Amino acid sequence: MTLSIATYVIVGSLFAFLATGMPIAFALGLAAIAGLLVEEGFGIFEVLGETMYAGIANLAYVSIPMFVLMGAAVAASPAGKDLYEALDRWLNRVPGGLVLSNLGACAIFSGMTGSSPATCAAIGKMGIPEMMGRGYPASVATGSICAGGTLGILIPPSVTMIVYGIATETSIGRLFLAGVMPGLMLTVMFMAWALIDAKRKGYRFSDGGQRRFTLAEKFSALPRVLPFLAIIVGVLYVLYGGVATPSEAAGAGAFLTLAVVLIVYRLFRAGPVIEIFGTAMRESIMIMMIMAAAELFAFALSSLFITQTIAGAIASLEINRWLLMLVINIFLLVAGMFLPPVAVIVMAAPLLFPIVTQAGFDPYWFAVVLTINMEVGLITPPVGLNLFVINAIAPQVPTREILWGSLPYVVVMFIGIILLCIFPQIATWLPDAVMGPAV
């Protein structure tokens, strides 16, 4: 099969629209319409609405706004501040302990929200001024939180894992479990690098004047944090214990999180509650619009035989399967630098899934590898979302400094991918142990 003129129209118009700064959903939708118009004519307008609606008419998608609401409720409260302070009291005497506190807070907060930008914003507002005030370089203060925030799309609950599960018709519960061990592994690796960097640059001396917290003071910081951790454990229990479906678990988690936020932080006024629901609605609509437009884009690619041609070209490559995986990783890295994770997954997962499984790779393991690639995209130009979030929090720090501080963590992520390739059980052991081997 050869590619038609419409192929070049759809690809060229997509890049042109993205270059103007147009929202991703509109760029994908308009590029798809342009390609279909060239190939099919104006008759394609009869199927546009139906195709886009089919992209989001799935009951499993109910879990997305519920988890987004869960994250919005936590992000709107001082939960991030309390979590940060609790960890700081336990780690303040460790060399570079403030960096470890930030990374640990990012990991735990990720489990509460499932959102990288929310994690960056919540922990960064408290952590960056505190670190810089104690003498940490701006690049270290901003880069560690920028990188730590990426854990939001790997540690469950993860919206991107839900999208992958629906796009590839794989178990969302098993995907969540597959992300736990790699997420903890990356957290430990981030902390290990932070310790090495702290000892190498002598951050111990900046921390030497901190006060010593008594055991009572350390434990006094926990009561406000523990309810949120209990909710995470509860959601995972009902999900993996067979008590509820992912959508039901997400709904229960969102309700309990909202209730805890309102009671613990006494947010009884209408304003904060309206803001929580407004934030959740805006983010949910953005995600759903991307998914609907991506469905139309995928329909256009399939109708123009672009998907089939690319898949056939990749499948015909007579190369080692690990070299094939390297090619796929490079593709994902480049795509993640220009598009948000949800858009990349909705567009690429249906194309890559059969290729990966035919090559003998585990689809749940691949979901983790794909997600880590998307994490790298969140902290690399030109569309590194976490970079812009951190820059908005600390506008006095140049973007170049933020990027320079986050680059070591990019290397750590690459090492993490290599470890997953050598030891795939890091991702597959927990799902198999809890839910049995995948059929």
Coordinates of C-alpha atoms in Angstrom, one line a residue:
M1 CA 0.0 0.0 0.0
T2 CA 1.2 3.5 -0.8
L3 CA 0.3 6.6 1.1
S4 CA -2.1 9.1 -0.6
I5 CA -2.0 12.8 -0.8
A6 CA -4.5 12.9 2.1
T7 CA -1.8 11.4 4.3
Y8 CA 0.5 14.3 3.8
V9 CA -2.4 16.7 4.3
I10 CA -3.4 15.2 7.6
V11 CA 0.2 15.0 8.9
G12 CA 1.2 18.5 7.6
S13 CA -2.0 20.1 9.0
L14 CA -1.5 18.5 12.4
F15 CA 2.0 20.0 12.8
A16 CA 0.8 23.3 11.4
F17 CA -2.1 23.5 13.9
L18 CA 0.1 22.4 16.8
A19 CA 2.7 25.1 15.8
T20 CA 0.0 27.8 16.3
G21 CA -0.5 26.8 19.9
M22 CA -4.0 25.5 19.2
P23 CA -5.4 23.1 21.9
I24 CA -4.5 19.5 21.2
A25 CA -8.1 18.3 20.8
F26 CA -8.9 20.9 18.2
A27 CA -5.6 20.3 16.3
L28 CA -6.3 16.5 16.2
G29 CA -9.9 17.0 15.1
L30 CA -9.3 19.6 12.4
A31 CA -6.3 17.6 11.0
A32 CA -8.5 14.5 10.7
I33 CA -11.2 16.5 9.0
A34 CA -8.7 18.0 6.6
G35 CA -7.4 14.6 5.6
L36 CA -10.8 13.0 5.2
L37 CA -12.1 16.0 3.2
V38 CA -9.3 15.5 0.6
E39 CA -10.0 11.8 0.4
E40 CA -13.7 11.4 0.8
G41 CA -15.3 14.9 0.2
F42 CA -18.0 16.6 2.2
G43 CA -19.8 13.3 2.8
I44 CA -17.5 12.7 5.8
F45 CA -19.5 15.2 7.9
E46 CA -22.2 12.7 8.3
V47 CA -20.0 10.4 10.4
L48 CA -18.0 13.0 12.4
G49 CA -20.3 13.3 15.4
E50 CA -21.0 9.6 15.6
T51 CA -17.3 8.8 15.4
M52 CA -16.3 11.3 18.1
Y53 CA -19.2 10.2 20.4
A54 CA -18.1 6.5 20.0
G55 CA -14.7 7.5 21.3
I56 CA -16.0 8.4 24.7
A57 CA -19.2 6.3 24.9
N58 CA -17.7 3.8 27.3
L59 CA -18.9 3.2 30.8
A60 CA -15.4 2.6 32.0
Y61 CA -14.6 6.3 31.2
V62 CA -16.7 7.3 34.2
S63 CA -13.7 6.5 36.4
I64 CA -11.7 9.3 34.7
P65 CA -13.7 12.3 36.0
M66 CA -14.0 10.5 39.4
F67 CA -10.3 10.2 39.8
V68 CA -9.8 13.7 38.5
L69 CA -12.3 15.0 41.1
M70 CA -10.4 13.0 43.8
G71 CA -7.2 14.8 42.7
A72 CA -8.9 18.2 42.5
A73 CA -10.2 17.9 46.1
V74 CA -6.8 17.0 47.5
A75 CA -5.0 19.7 45.4
A76 CA -7.4 22.4 46.6
S77 CA -6.7 21.6 50.3
P78 CA -3.6 22.0 52.4
A79 CA -3.1 18.2 52.1
G80 CA 0.1 18.7 50.1
K81 CA 1.5 21.1 52.7
D82 CA 0.7 18.7 55.6
L83 CA 2.2 15.8 53.7
Y84 CA 5.3 17.8 53.0
E85 CA 5.7 18.9 56.6
A86 CA 5.2 15.4 57.9
L87 CA 7.9 14.0 55.8
D88 CA 10.2 16.9 56.5
R89 CA 10.0 16.2 60.2
W90 CA 11.0 12.6 59.7
L91 CA 13.8 13.3 57.2
N92 CA 15.2 16.7 58.2
R93 CA 18.4 15.3 59.6
V94 CA 19.3 13.2 56.5
P95 CA 21.8 14.8 54.1
G96 CA 19.7 16.4 51.4
G97 CA 16.7 15.3 53.4
L98 CA 14.6 18.2 52.0
V99 CA 15.0 16.7 48.5
L100 CA 14.0 13.3 49.8
S101 CA 11.0 14.9 51.5
N102 CA 9.9 16.5 48.3
L103 CA 10.3 13.2 46.3
G104 CA 8.5 11.2 48.9
A105 CA 5.7 13.7 49.1
C106 CA 5.4 13.6 45.3
A107 CA 5.2 9.8 45.3
I108 CA 2.4 9.7 48.0
F109 CA 0.6 12.7 46.5
S110 CA 0.6 11.0 43.1
G111 CA -1.3 8.1 44.7
M112 CA -3.9 10.6 45.9
T113 CA -4.4 12.5 42.6
G114 CA -3.1 10.4 39.7
S115 CA -2.1 13.7 38.1
S116 CA 1.4 15.0 37.3
P117 CA 0.6 18.7 37.1
A118 CA -1.4 18.6 40.3
T119 CA 1.4 16.9 42.1
C120 CA 3.9 19.4 40.9
A121 CA 1.7 22.3 41.8
A122 CA 0.8 21.1 45.3
I123 CA 4.3 20.0 46.4
G124 CA 6.1 22.7 44.5
K125 CA 4.2 25.6 46.2
M126 CA 5.5 24.5 49.6
G127 CA 8.8 22.7 48.7
I128 CA 10.5 25.1 46.3
P129 CA 10.5 28.2 48.5
E130 CA 11.6 26.1 51.5
M131 CA 14.5 24.5 49.7
M132 CA 15.7 27.7 48.2
G133 CA 15.4 29.4 51.5
R134 CA 17.7 26.8 53.0
G135 CA 20.4 27.3 50.4
Y136 CA 19.6 24.6 47.9
P137 CA 20.4 25.6 44.3
A138 CA 17.4 26.7 42.2
S139 CA 18.0 23.9 39.7
V140 CA 17.9 21.2 42.4
A141 CA 14.8 22.7 44.2
T142 CA 12.8 22.9 41.0
G143 CA 14.2 19.9 39.1
S144 CA 13.5 17.4 41.8
I145 CA 9.8 18.4 42.1
C146 CA 9.5 18.6 38.3
A147 CA 10.7 15.1 38.0
G148 CA 8.9 13.8 41.1
G149 CA 5.6 15.1 39.7
T150 CA 5.9 12.7 36.8
L151 CA 5.2 9.8 39.1
G152 CA 1.5 11.0 39.1
I153 CA 0.9 9.1 35.8
L154 CA 2.6 5.8 36.9
I155 CA 1.6 5.3 40.6
P156 CA -2.1 4.2 40.7
P157 CA -4.7 5.5 40.4
S158 CA -3.4 6.7 37.0
V159 CA -5.7 8.3 34.4
T160 CA -3.3 7.4 31.6
M161 CA -3.4 3.7 32.7
I162 CA -7.2 3.9 32.5
V163 CA -7.0 5.3 28.9
Y164 CA -4.5 2.6 27.9
G165 CA -6.7 -0.1 29.3
I166 CA -9.7 1.1 27.4
A167 CA -7.8 1.7 24.2
T168 CA -6.3 -1.8 24.3
E169 CA -9.1 -3.6 26.0
T170 CA -6.8 -4.8 28.9
S171 CA -7.6 -5.0 32.6
I172 CA -7.4 -1.6 34.3
G173 CA -7.0 -3.3 37.7
R174 CA -4.0 -5.3 36.4
L175 CA -2.6 -2.1 34.9
F176 CA -2.8 -0.3 38.2
L177 CA -0.9 -3.2 39.9
A178 CA 1.7 -3.2 37.1
G179 CA 2.5 0.4 37.9
V180 CA 3.1 0.0 41.7
M181 CA 6.5 -1.7 41.8
P182 CA 8.0 0.4 38.9
G183 CA 6.6 3.5 40.6
L184 CA 8.3 2.6 43.9
M185 CA 11.4 1.7 42.0
L186 CA 11.7 5.0 40.3
T187 CA 11.0 6.8 43.6
V188 CA 13.8 5.0 45.3
M189 CA 16.1 5.6 42.3
F190 CA 15.2 9.3 42.4
M191 CA 16.0 9.4 46.1
A192 CA 19.3 7.6 45.6
W193 CA 20.4 10.1 43.0
A194 CA 19.3 12.9 45.4
L195 CA 21.5 11.5 48.1
I196 CA 24.5 11.1 45.8
D197 CA 24.0 14.6 44.6
A198 CA 23.6 15.9 48.1
K199 CA 26.8 14.3 49.3
R200 CA 28.7 15.4 46.2
K201 CA 27.7 19.0 46.6
G202 CA 27.7 19.2 50.4
Y203 CA 24.0 20.1 51.1
R204 CA 24.5 18.7 54.6
F205 CA 26.0 22.0 55.6
S206 CA 22.9 23.9 54.4
D207 CA 20.7 21.6 56.5
G208 CA 22.8 21.7 59.6
G209 CA 21.0 24.5 61.3
Q210 CA 17.6 22.8 61.3
R211 CA 15.8 22.2 64.5
R212 CA 15.5 18.7 65.9
F213 CA 11.9 17.4 66.1
T214 CA 10.9 15.2 69.0
L215 CA 9.2 11.9 68.4
A216 CA 6.0 13.4 69.7
E217 CA 6.3 16.2 67.1
K218 CA 6.9 13.7 64.4
F219 CA 3.9 11.7 65.1
S220 CA 1.7 14.8 65.6
A221 CA 2.1 15.6 61.9
L222 CA 0.6 12.3 60.8
P223 CA -3.2 12.5 61.7
R224 CA -4.1 14.8 58.8
V225 CA -2.2 12.7 56.3
L226 CA -3.3 9.2 57.4
P227 CA -6.9 9.5 56.3
F228 CA -5.8 10.1 52.7
L229 CA -3.5 7.1 52.8
A230 CA -6.3 5.1 54.2
I231 CA -8.5 6.1 51.2
I232 CA -5.9 5.0 48.7
V233 CA -5.6 1.6 50.5
G234 CA -9.4 1.3 50.6
V235 CA -9.8 2.1 46.9
L236 CA -7.1 -0.4 46.0
Y237 CA -8.7 -3.0 48.3
V238 CA -12.2 -2.8 46.8
L239 CA -10.8 -2.8 43.3
Y240 CA -8.6 -5.8 43.7
G241 CA -10.7 -7.6 46.3
G242 CA -13.5 -8.0 43.7
V243 CA -15.8 -5.7 45.7
A244 CA -16.2 -3.1 43.0
T245 CA -15.4 -2.2 39.4
P246 CA -12.9 0.5 38.5
S247 CA -15.7 3.0 38.0
E248 CA -17.4 2.2 41.3
A249 CA -14.0 2.3 43.1
A250 CA -13.2 5.7 41.6
G251 CA -16.6 7.0 42.6
A252 CA -16.2 5.8 46.2
G253 CA -12.7 7.2 46.3
A254 CA -13.8 10.6 45.0
F255 CA -16.7 10.8 47.5
L256 CA -14.5 9.8 50.5
T257 CA -11.7 12.1 49.5
L258 CA -14.1 15.0 49.1
A259 CA -15.7 14.2 52.5
V260 CA -12.3 14.0 54.2
V261 CA -11.2 17.3 52.7
L262 CA -14.3 19.1 53.7
I263 CA -14.3 17.8 57.3
V264 CA -10.5 17.8 58.1
Y265 CA -9.9 21.3 56.6
R266 CA -13.4 22.7 57.3
L267 CA -14.0 23.8 53.8
F268 CA -17.7 24.4 54.4
R269 CA -18.1 27.5 52.4
A270 CA -19.6 27.2 48.9
G271 CA -16.6 28.9 47.1
P272 CA -14.0 26.3 47.7
V273 CA -16.4 23.4 46.9
I274 CA -17.5 25.1 43.6
E275 CA -13.8 25.6 42.7
I276 CA -13.0 21.9 43.3
F277 CA -15.9 20.8 41.1
G278 CA -15.0 23.5 38.5
T279 CA -11.4 22.4 38.3
A280 CA -12.4 18.7 38.0
M281 CA -14.9 19.5 35.3
R282 CA -12.4 21.6 33.2
E283 CA -9.7 18.9 33.4
S284 CA -12.2 16.1 32.7
I285 CA -13.7 17.9 29.7
M286 CA -10.2 18.5 28.4
I287 CA -9.3 14.8 28.6
M288 CA -12.6 13.7 27.1
M289 CA -12.2 16.2 24.2
I290 CA -8.7 14.9 23.5
M291 CA -10.0 11.3 23.5
A292 CA -13.0 12.1 21.2
A293 CA -10.7 14.0 18.8
A294 CA -8.1 11.3 19.0
E295 CA -10.8 8.7 18.1
L296 CA -11.7 10.8 15.0
F297 CA -7.9 11.1 14.2
A298 CA -7.5 7.3 14.5
F299 CA -10.5 6.8 12.3
A300 CA -9.0 9.0 9.7
L301 CA -5.6 7.2 9.9
S302 CA -7.4 3.9 9.5
S303 CA -9.6 5.1 6.6
L304 CA -6.6 6.4 4.7
F305 CA -4.7 3.1 5.4
I306 CA -2.0 5.0 7.3
T307 CA -2.2 2.8 10.4
Q308 CA -2.1 -0.4 8.3
T309 CA 0.8 0.8 6.2
I310 CA 2.9 1.8 9.2
A311 CA 2.0 -1.3 11.1
G312 CA 2.9 -3.4 8.1
A313 CA 6.2 -1.6 7.6
I314 CA 7.2 -2.1 11.3
A315 CA 6.0 -5.8 11.2
S316 CA 8.0 -6.4 8.1
L317 CA 11.3 -5.3 9.7
E318 CA 13.3 -8.4 10.1
I319 CA 15.1 -7.2 13.2
N320 CA 15.6 -8.5 16.7
R321 CA 12.5 -7.9 18.9
W322 CA 14.6 -5.8 21.3
L323 CA 15.7 -3.6 18.5
L324 CA 12.1 -3.3 17.5
M325 CA 11.3 -2.2 21.1
L326 CA 14.1 0.4 20.9
V327 CA 12.5 1.8 17.7
I328 CA 9.2 2.0 19.5
N329 CA 10.7 3.7 22.5
I330 CA 12.3 6.3 20.4
F331 CA 9.0 6.9 18.7
L332 CA 7.2 7.3 22.0
L333 CA 9.9 9.6 23.4
V334 CA 9.6 11.9 20.4
A335 CA 5.8 11.8 20.5
G336 CA 5.8 12.5 24.2
M337 CA 7.9 15.6 23.7
F338 CA 5.1 17.2 21.5
L339 CA 1.8 15.7 22.7
P340 CA 0.3 15.1 26.2
P341 CA 0.3 11.5 27.5
V342 CA -3.5 10.9 26.9
A343 CA -3.3 12.0 23.3
V344 CA -0.2 9.8 22.6
I345 CA -1.8 6.7 24.3
V346 CA -5.1 7.1 22.5
M347 CA -3.4 7.5 19.1
A348 CA -0.5 5.1 19.5
A349 CA -1.7 2.3 21.7
P350 CA -4.1 0.7 19.2
L351 CA -1.3 0.8 16.6
L352 CA 1.5 -0.5 18.7
F353 CA -0.4 -3.0 20.9
P354 CA -0.7 -5.8 18.2
I355 CA 2.9 -5.2 17.1
V356 CA 4.2 -5.5 20.7
T357 CA 2.1 -8.6 21.6
Q358 CA 3.1 -10.4 18.4
A359 CA 6.7 -9.7 19.2
G360 CA 6.2 -11.6 22.5
F361 CA 6.1 -8.7 24.9
D362 CA 3.7 -8.6 27.9
P363 CA 1.0 -5.9 27.3
Y364 CA 1.0 -4.8 30.9
W365 CA 4.8 -4.5 31.0
F366 CA 4.6 -2.4 27.8
A367 CA 2.0 -0.1 29.5
V368 CA 4.6 0.7 32.2
V369 CA 7.4 1.3 29.6
L370 CA 5.1 3.5 27.6
T371 CA 4.1 5.5 30.7
I372 CA 7.7 6.1 31.7
N373 CA 8.4 7.4 28.2
M374 CA 5.4 9.8 28.7
E375 CA 7.0 10.8 32.0
V376 CA 10.1 11.8 30.2
G377 CA 8.0 13.9 27.8
L378 CA 6.5 15.8 30.7
I379 CA 9.9 17.3 31.7
T380 CA 11.5 17.8 28.2
P381 CA 10.9 20.6 25.7
P382 CA 9.1 21.8 23.7
V383 CA 5.8 20.8 25.4
G384 CA 7.1 19.6 28.8
L385 CA 3.9 20.3 30.9
N386 CA 5.6 20.0 34.3
L387 CA 8.3 22.5 33.2
F388 CA 5.6 25.1 32.7
V389 CA 3.8 24.2 35.9
I390 CA 7.0 24.7 37.9
N391 CA 7.9 27.9 36.0
A392 CA 4.5 29.3 37.0
I393 CA 5.1 28.4 40.6
A394 CA 8.6 29.8 40.7
P395 CA 8.8 32.5 37.9
Q396 CA 12.0 33.8 39.3
V397 CA 13.8 30.6 38.2
P398 CA 14.6 30.5 34.5
T399 CA 13.2 27.5 32.5
R400 CA 16.7 26.6 31.6
E401 CA 17.6 26.1 35.3
I402 CA 14.5 23.9 35.8
L403 CA 15.3 21.8 32.8
W404 CA 19.0 21.5 33.9
G405 CA 17.9 20.3 37.3
S406 CA 15.5 17.7 35.9
L407 CA 17.9 16.2 33.3
P408 CA 19.6 13.8 35.8
Y409 CA 16.2 12.3 36.6
V410 CA 15.6 11.8 32.9
V411 CA 18.7 9.6 32.9
V412 CA 17.4 7.8 35.9
M413 CA 14.1 7.1 34.0
F414 CA 16.1 5.7 31.1
I415 CA 18.0 3.4 33.5
G416 CA 14.6 2.4 34.9
I417 CA 13.4 1.4 31.4
I418 CA 16.6 -0.7 30.9
L419 CA 16.0 -2.4 34.3
L420 CA 12.4 -3.2 33.2
C421 CA 13.7 -4.7 30.0
I422 CA 16.2 -6.9 31.9
F423 CA 13.8 -7.7 34.7
P424 CA 10.2 -7.5 33.4
Q425 CA 9.0 -9.2 36.6
I426 CA 9.3 -5.7 38.2
A427 CA 6.1 -4.9 36.4
T428 CA 4.5 -8.3 36.0
W429 CA 5.1 -10.0 39.4
L430 CA 2.5 -8.0 41.5
P431 CA -0.4 -8.4 39.0
D432 CA 0.3 -12.1 38.7
A433 CA 0.6 -12.6 42.4
V434 CA -2.7 -10.7 43.2
M435 CA -4.8 -11.5 40.2
G436 CA -3.2 -14.7 38.8
P437 CA -1.3 -15.0 35.5
A438 CA -2.8 -13.0 32.6
V439 CA -4.7 -15.1 30.1

